[in-house]
mmCIF file of C-alpha atoms in Angstrom:
data_model
loop_
_atom_site.group_PDB
_atom_site.id
_atom_site.type_symbol
_atom_site.label_atom_id
_atom_site.label_comp_id
_atom_site.label_asym_id
_atom_site.label_seq_id
_atom_site.Cartn_x
_atom_site.Cartn_y
_atom_site.Cartn_z
ATOM 1 C CA UNK P 7 10.166 20.937 -15.639
ATOM 2 C CA UNK P 8 8.191 20.459 -12.356
ATOM 3 C CA UNK P 9 4.908 20.195 -14.286
ATOM 4 C CA UNK P 10 6.446 17.752 -16.772
ATOM 5 C CA UNK P 11 7.762 15.588 -13.948
ATOM 6 C CA UNK P 12 4.400 15.637 -12.202
ATOM 7 C CA UNK P 13 2.603 14.697 -15.418
ATOM 8 C CA UNK P 14 5.003 11.807 -15.967
ATOM 9 C CA UNK P 15 4.498 10.596 -12.406
ATOM 10 C CA UNK P 16 0.713 10.690 -12.834
ATOM 11 C CA UNK P 17 0.785 8.968 -16.225
ATOM 12 C CA UNK P 18 3.218 6.274 -15.158
ATOM 13 C CA UNK P 19 1.252 5.534 -11.989
ATOM 14 C CA UNK P 20 -1.774 4.948 -14.229
ATOM 15 C CA UNK P 21 0.357 2.559 -16.310
ATOM 16 C CA UNK P 22 1.029 4.655 -19.382
ATOM 17 C CA UNK P 23 3.644 2.782 -21.381
ATOM 18 C CA UNK P 24 7.010 4.446 -21.962
ATOM 19 C CA UNK P 25 9.987 3.173 -23.919
ATOM 20 C CA UNK P 26 13.164 2.264 -22.044
ATOM 21 C CA UNK P 27 15.058 5.369 -23.267
ATOM 22 C CA UNK P 28 12.259 7.603 -21.959
ATOM 23 C CA UNK P 29 12.171 5.784 -18.614
ATOM 24 C CA UNK P 30 15.957 6.110 -18.378
ATOM 25 C CA UNK P 31 15.631 9.837 -19.118
ATOM 26 C CA UNK P 32 13.171 10.336 -16.258
ATOM 27 C CA UNK P 33 15.252 8.165 -13.949
ATOM 28 C CA UNK P 34 18.143 10.540 -14.584
ATOM 29 C CA UNK P 35 15.891 13.578 -14.255
ATOM 30 C CA UNK P 36 14.589 12.305 -10.900
ATOM 31 C CA UNK P 37 18.153 11.373 -9.887
ATOM 32 C CA UNK P 38 17.100 7.831 -8.949
ATOM 33 C CA UNK P 39 19.805 5.203 -8.630
ATOM 34 C CA UNK P 40 17.992 2.587 -6.523
ATOM 35 C CA UNK P 41 14.589 1.295 -5.474
ATOM 36 C CA UNK P 42 11.664 3.613 -4.821
ATOM 37 C CA UNK P 43 8.541 3.611 -2.649
ATOM 38 C CA UNK P 44 5.150 5.219 -3.101
ATOM 39 C CA UNK P 45 3.220 6.892 -0.295
ATOM 40 C CA UNK P 46 -0.434 7.647 -0.954
ATOM 41 C CA UNK P 47 -2.329 10.221 1.101
ATOM 42 C CA UNK P 48 -6.110 9.879 0.860
ATOM 43 C CA UNK P 49 -8.321 12.852 1.687
ATOM 44 C CA UNK P 50 -11.259 11.937 3.904
ATOM 45 C CA UNK P 51 -14.714 13.524 3.911
ATOM 46 C CA UNK P 52 -15.190 16.868 2.137
ATOM 47 C CA UNK P 53 -12.016 18.605 1.086
ATOM 48 C CA UNK P 54 -11.122 21.708 -0.903
ATOM 49 C CA UNK P 55 -8.449 22.546 -3.454
ATOM 50 C CA UNK P 56 -6.872 24.771 -0.826
ATOM 51 C CA UNK P 57 -6.573 21.836 1.579
ATOM 52 C CA UNK P 58 -5.057 19.631 -1.132
ATOM 53 C CA UNK P 59 -2.301 22.096 -1.915
ATOM 54 C CA UNK P 60 -1.751 22.770 1.776
ATOM 55 C CA UNK P 61 -1.117 19.065 2.340
ATOM 56 C CA UNK P 62 1.244 18.960 -0.617
ATOM 57 C CA UNK P 63 3.205 21.873 0.852
ATOM 58 C CA UNK P 64 3.400 20.124 4.254
ATOM 59 C CA UNK P 65 4.484 16.882 2.603
ATOM 60 C CA UNK P 66 7.218 18.504 0.523
ATOM 61 C CA UNK P 67 8.553 20.424 3.519
ATOM 62 C CA UNK P 68 8.763 17.368 5.766
ATOM 63 C CA UNK P 69 9.737 14.609 3.365
ATOM 64 C CA UNK P 70 13.150 15.892 2.278
ATOM 65 C CA UNK P 71 14.902 13.505 4.647
ATOM 66 C CA UNK P 72 13.113 10.605 2.930
ATOM 67 C CA UNK P 73 14.818 11.275 -0.363
ATOM 68 C CA UNK P 74 11.820 13.235 -1.667
ATOM 69 C CA UNK P 75 11.361 12.954 -5.408
ATOM 70 C CA UNK P 76 7.990 14.261 -6.586
ATOM 71 C CA UNK P 77 4.294 14.579 -5.791
ATOM 72 C CA UNK P 78 1.212 14.363 -7.998
ATOM 73 C CA UNK P 79 -2.532 14.568 -7.451
ATOM 74 C CA UNK P 80 -4.628 11.611 -8.570
ATOM 75 C CA UNK P 81 -8.357 11.788 -7.910
ATOM 76 C CA UNK P 82 -8.699 12.274 -4.117
ATOM 77 C CA UNK P 83 -5.109 11.171 -3.510
ATOM 78 C CA UNK P 84 -1.771 12.869 -3.144
ATOM 79 C CA UNK P 85 0.973 10.566 -4.414
ATOM 80 C CA UNK P 86 4.482 10.948 -3.030
ATOM 81 C CA UNK P 87 7.468 9.257 -4.646
ATOM 82 C CA UNK P 88 10.515 8.681 -2.421
ATOM 83 C CA UNK P 89 13.713 6.714 -2.450
ATOM 84 C CA UNK P 90 13.584 3.448 -0.510
ATOM 85 C CA UNK P 91 13.863 4.285 3.181
ATOM 86 C CA UNK P 92 13.789 2.851 6.678
ATOM 87 C CA UNK P 93 10.263 1.983 7.833
ATOM 88 C CA UNK P 94 10.658 3.750 11.191
ATOM 89 C CA UNK P 95 11.810 7.002 9.598
ATOM 90 C CA UNK P 96 8.992 6.944 7.053
ATOM 91 C CA UNK P 97 6.274 6.310 9.643
ATOM 92 C CA UNK P 98 7.667 8.985 11.963
ATOM 93 C CA UNK P 99 7.573 11.650 9.257
ATOM 94 C CA UNK P 100 4.119 10.572 8.076
ATOM 95 C CA UNK P 101 2.826 10.948 11.632
ATOM 96 C CA UNK P 102 4.298 14.453 11.786
ATOM 97 C CA UNK P 103 2.638 15.369 8.480
ATOM 98 C CA UNK P 104 -0.731 14.041 9.647
ATOM 99 C CA UNK P 105 -0.522 15.985 12.905
ATOM 100 C CA UNK P 106 0.334 19.221 11.111
ATOM 101 C CA UNK P 107 -2.533 18.797 8.656
ATOM 102 C CA UNK P 108 -4.968 17.987 11.472
ATOM 103 C CA UNK P 109 -3.851 21.067 13.428
ATOM 104 C CA UNK P 110 -4.688 23.272 10.433
ATOM 105 C CA UNK P 111 -7.930 21.691 9.217
ATOM 106 C CA UNK P 112 -9.136 19.391 12.007
ATOM 107 C CA UNK P 113 -9.339 16.547 9.475
ATOM 108 C CA UNK P 114 -7.721 13.139 9.248
ATOM 109 C CA UNK P 115 -6.007 11.635 6.237
ATOM 110 C CA UNK P 116 -5.447 7.952 5.581
ATOM 111 C CA UNK P 117 -1.968 6.996 4.379
ATOM 112 C CA UNK P 118 -0.680 3.897 2.591
ATOM 113 C CA UNK P 119 3.004 3.014 2.204
ATOM 114 C CA UNK P 120 4.191 0.625 -0.494
ATOM 115 C CA UNK P 121 7.000 -1.878 -0.535
ATOM 116 C CA UNK P 122 10.183 -1.008 -2.451
ATOM 117 C CA UNK P 123 10.645 -1.776 -6.133
ATOM 118 C CA UNK P 124 12.593 -0.493 -9.119
ATOM 119 C CA UNK P 125 11.636 2.755 -10.837
ATOM 120 C CA UNK P 126 10.075 0.994 -13.843
ATOM 121 C CA UNK P 127 7.617 -0.710 -11.440
ATOM 122 C CA UNK P 128 6.061 2.590 -10.362
ATOM 123 C CA UNK P 129 2.627 1.619 -11.682
ATOM 124 C CA UNK P 130 2.785 -1.649 -9.711
ATOM 125 C CA UNK P 131 3.548 0.270 -6.510
ATOM 126 C CA UNK P 132 0.610 2.586 -7.169
ATOM 127 C CA UNK P 133 -1.733 -0.385 -7.517
ATOM 128 C CA UNK P 134 -0.244 -1.809 -4.330
ATOM 129 C CA UNK P 135 -0.969 1.286 -2.228
ATOM 130 C CA UNK P 136 -4.490 1.457 -3.673
ATOM 131 C CA UNK P 137 -5.028 -2.106 -2.489
ATOM 132 C CA UNK P 138 -3.476 -1.337 0.908
ATOM 133 C CA UNK P 139 -5.941 1.526 1.377
ATOM 134 C CA UNK P 140 -8.816 -0.969 1.255
ATOM 135 C CA UNK P 141 -7.750 -2.131 4.710
ATOM 136 C CA UNK P 142 -8.848 1.162 6.241
ATOM 137 C CA UNK P 143 -12.275 -0.459 6.532
ATOM 138 C CA UNK P 144 -10.738 -2.832 9.084
ATOM 139 C CA UNK P 145 -8.298 -0.436 10.740
ATOM 140 C CA UNK P 146 -10.361 2.763 10.581
ATOM 141 C CA UNK P 147 -10.100 6.023 8.655
ATOM 142 C CA UNK P 148 -7.123 8.213 9.421
ATOM 143 C CA UNK P 149 -4.760 5.270 9.930
ATOM 144 C CA UNK P 150 -1.367 4.647 8.339
ATOM 145 C CA UNK P 151 -1.060 1.271 6.607
ATOM 146 C CA UNK P 152 2.084 -0.325 5.200
ATOM 147 C CA UNK P 153 2.657 -3.307 2.930
ATOM 148 C CA UNK P 154 3.759 -5.249 6.035
ATOM 149 C CA UNK P 155 0.397 -4.554 7.705
ATOM 150 C CA UNK P 156 -1.289 -5.980 4.623
ATOM 151 C CA UNK P 157 0.684 -9.210 4.930
ATOM 152 C CA UNK P 158 0.002 -9.442 8.666
ATOM 153 C CA UNK P 159 -3.739 -8.884 8.199
ATOM 154 C CA UNK P 160 -3.909 -11.506 5.444
ATOM 155 C CA UNK P 161 -1.928 -14.025 7.477
ATOM 156 C CA UNK P 162 -4.051 -13.363 10.566
ATOM 157 C CA UNK P 163 -7.217 -13.973 8.556
ATOM 158 C CA UNK P 164 -5.830 -17.255 7.207
ATOM 159 C CA UNK P 165 -4.823 -18.391 10.692
ATOM 160 C CA UNK P 166 -8.303 -17.699 12.101
ATOM 161 C CA UNK P 167 -9.951 -19.578 9.255
ATOM 162 C CA UNK P 168 -7.498 -22.474 9.561
ATOM 163 C CA UNK P 169 -8.200 -22.720 13.290
ATOM 164 C CA UNK P 170 -11.928 -22.996 12.616
ATOM 165 C CA UNK P 171 -11.444 -25.696 9.990
ATOM 166 C CA UNK P 172 -9.045 -27.660 12.211
ATOM 167 C CA UNK P 173 -11.595 -27.519 15.007
ATOM 168 C CA UNK P 174 -14.215 -28.929 12.604
ATOM 169 C CA UNK P 175 -11.839 -31.750 11.665
ATOM 170 C CA UNK P 176 -11.175 -32.638 15.315
ATOM 171 C CA UNK P 177 -14.873 -32.618 16.276
ATOM 172 C CA UNK P 178 -15.921 -34.615 13.211
ATOM 173 C CA UNK P 179 -13.160 -37.161 13.850
ATOM 174 C CA UNK P 180 -14.219 -37.631 17.478
ATOM 175 C CA UNK P 181 -17.824 -38.122 16.356
ATOM 176 C CA UNK P 182 -16.777 -40.623 13.693
ATOM 177 C CA UNK P 183 -18.347 -38.503 10.965
ATOM 178 C CA UNK P 184 -16.080 -39.518 8.075
ATOM 179 C CA UNK P 185 -17.881 -37.495 5.325
ATOM 180 C CA UNK P 186 -17.604 -34.330 7.464
ATOM 181 C CA UNK P 187 -13.887 -35.025 8.082
ATOM 182 C CA UNK P 188 -13.264 -35.375 4.333
ATOM 183 C CA UNK P 189 -15.194 -32.178 3.605
ATOM 184 C CA UNK P 190 -13.237 -30.203 6.232
ATOM 185 C CA UNK P 191 -9.891 -31.500 4.930
ATOM 186 C CA UNK P 192 -10.838 -30.552 1.370
ATOM 187 C CA UNK P 193 -11.825 -27.077 2.602
ATOM 188 C CA UNK P 194 -8.494 -26.843 4.463
ATOM 189 C CA UNK P 195 -6.453 -27.273 1.281
ATOM 190 C CA UNK P 196 -8.875 -25.317 -0.909
ATOM 191 C CA UNK P 197 -8.206 -22.250 1.241
ATOM 192 C CA UNK P 198 -4.485 -22.676 0.642
ATOM 193 C CA UNK P 199 -5.061 -22.946 -3.113
ATOM 194 C CA UNK P 200 -7.153 -19.773 -3.163
ATOM 195 C CA UNK P 201 -4.567 -17.834 -1.150
ATOM 196 C CA UNK P 202 -1.794 -19.113 -3.471
ATOM 197 C CA UNK P 203 0.579 -19.524 -0.542
ATOM 198 C CA UNK P 204 4.092 -20.884 -0.891
ATOM 199 C CA UNK P 205 4.586 -24.568 -0.129
ATOM 200 C CA UNK P 206 6.733 -23.812 2.943
ATOM 201 C CA UNK P 207 3.844 -21.893 4.532
ATOM 202 C CA UNK P 208 1.379 -24.672 3.671
ATOM 203 C CA UNK P 209 3.713 -27.197 5.285
ATOM 204 C CA UNK P 210 3.904 -25.085 8.452
ATOM 205 C CA UNK P 211 0.114 -24.891 8.783
ATOM 206 C CA UNK P 212 -0.341 -28.588 7.965
ATOM 207 C CA UNK P 213 1.910 -29.885 10.728
#
């Protein structure tokens, strides 16, 4: 049963299609009655099979309070499936896991934490944590990144860009450079279109 559950977790994360009866069967098998979250541990630098299984053992031992469900190895990742939990509790336990692993192997691991969605959206959550991990290039290896950090980083980047464009509009207006003003305004709204932001957010920036 453990191997079958792990295989299902791996396959579903990679978007293997299952019928609703099969998904319902695994939902019952996993004893899931609400939303789930995915935590992805990424091994940094050179790592061995021994280190991978050691991390899995540490994770299983310390994640019981998170509503631990199952783990699976995917490439250089360890995927952990949990019931939806409080952000503070999750981050606290992740920090403990990272410290224990570092004490044993003197190596860091980067961790990504997804948002919460229904069990049938497991593959979406896996894609989400893979995307979140890309932000380690900004925050540094060995960090812990959540879906909220992703939103904050994106918003911060938009704000910086908007500030630059607004400054261009102000300077061009003062200089009477009408073509430059038009170009900056067009760039202002083009950025919003590319980011696909909601109209309420666009309104906030515009005023």
